[in-house]
Phi, psi and omega in degrees: 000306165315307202274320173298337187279337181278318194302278168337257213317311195299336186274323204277304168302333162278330162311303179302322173277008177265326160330270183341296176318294139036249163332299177324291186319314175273002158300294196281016180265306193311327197275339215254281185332294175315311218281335160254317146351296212243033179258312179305287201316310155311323171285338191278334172267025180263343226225328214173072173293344168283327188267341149319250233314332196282302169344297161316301185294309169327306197273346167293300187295325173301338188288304177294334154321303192298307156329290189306309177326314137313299167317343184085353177266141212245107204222141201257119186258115174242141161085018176282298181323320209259012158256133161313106205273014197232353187211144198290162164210186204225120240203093224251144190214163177266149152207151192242316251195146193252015165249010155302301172284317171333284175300329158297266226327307186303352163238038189278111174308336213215180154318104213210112173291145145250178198262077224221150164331142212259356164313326214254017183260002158290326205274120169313160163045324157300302218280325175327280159307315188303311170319325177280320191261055188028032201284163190233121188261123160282132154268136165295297221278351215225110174302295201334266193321002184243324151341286195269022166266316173324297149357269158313307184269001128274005169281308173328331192270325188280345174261352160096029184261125173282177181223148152262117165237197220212062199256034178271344195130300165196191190266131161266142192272020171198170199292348177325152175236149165307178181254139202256154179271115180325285147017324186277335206275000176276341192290315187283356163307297192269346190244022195031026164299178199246145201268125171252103153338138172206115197236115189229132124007120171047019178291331171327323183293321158341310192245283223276323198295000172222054201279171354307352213266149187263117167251174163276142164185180191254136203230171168224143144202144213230112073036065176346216151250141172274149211267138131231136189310288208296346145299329172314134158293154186312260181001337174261327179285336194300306156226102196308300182317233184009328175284306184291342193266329171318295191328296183317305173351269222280349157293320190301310181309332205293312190275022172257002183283317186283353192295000000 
């Protein structure tokens, strides 16, 4: 009896670290990969920036396919019809998880930034493809400089590249959610695009709940009804945050039922 319960748990662990081996390896094959990948894809924007910004997107959303894949995660997409295949939107998120970006980012319909810590815009070959897919590096700690990221990612919206943010900040460990920054809420203030809720499930379980180690599991993520501001009573626009982080609320519980 004994010996069946060690065998299992050595097997259930050897699985996970196989996850893992697994992924690492094909990061550093990509990362190995890029170093030609993306000089072509550079050259290809001297000449024919659409087809760079297509290029870009392609070989990013495949990559993580491939991640998730490799990883065993398995994840049920509610609400995909209800993002606007015709227009940038601002694509507003809970994060748990560092498979919260794996998992969107690999169903972005369209060109899409996201809004990420201004550390990741130093990592070689990550920071590179961020740089191609109009992603936005943050300083917290700097008004001046978050300012003009603000900015930046509302030109980006006018051009029709959608953005993704975060707005609690960072990642929280239990469904409680954080409280969000008003702030993240001007790309869609100033350029009047539509706020898509994007609320995702269990991701923790990928990763973090057991790091170092990759396990399999099931995720959710569901795609809100789309918000417009300008629609809203003045009370509500006043505080947008505080509206949109109910919504999320209340999807997150509902989906927590499917996991």
């Amino acid at each position: 009896m004994l010996y069946t319960i060690v065998y299992k748990i050595l097997s259930e662990w050897r699985k996970l670290m196989i996850r893992i081996i697994l992924v690492a390896i094909f990061l550093l094959l990509y990362s190995i990969i890029s170093l030609i990948l993306y000089p072509a894809v550079w050259l290809i924007g001297k000449f024919n920036k659409k087809a760079k910004d297509k290029s870009s997107l392609f070989i990013v959303k495949n990559s993580f396919k491939v991640v998730r894949f490799l990883s065993g995660t398995k994840t049920t997409v509610i609400g995909y019809d209800r993002i606007p295949k015709d227009e940038p939107v601002l694509f507003v998120g809970n994060h748990k998880s560092y498979f919260d970006i794996v998992i969107s980012y690999s169903l972005m319909p369209g060109l899409t930034g996201f809004v990420a810590k201004k550390e990741l815009k130093k990592v070689p070959v990550i920071s590179w493809w961020m740089r191609n897919l109009y992603c936005l590096f943050l300083d917290r700690n700097d008004t001046r400089e978050g300012l003009k990221t603000i900015l930046e990612g509302i030109d980006y919206i006018k051009k029709g590249i959608s953005i993704v943010i975060f707005p609690e900040g960072t990642t929280s460990h239990t469904l409680d959610l954080l409280p969000f920054k008003e702030g993240s809420f001007k790309f869609a203030e100033k350029t009047g695009c539509k706020i898509i809720p994007m609320v995702q499930n269990n991701t923790r379980a990928c990763f973090e709940n057991q790091f170092p180690r990759i396990k399999k599991a099931h995720t959710i993520i569901e795609f809100g009804e789309p918000i417009d501001i300008k629609s809203l009573p003045k009370e509500e626009r006043k505080f947008i945050g505080n509206y949109v982080r109910d919504i999320i609320n209340e999807i997150q519980l509902k989906n927590e039922e499917l996991v």
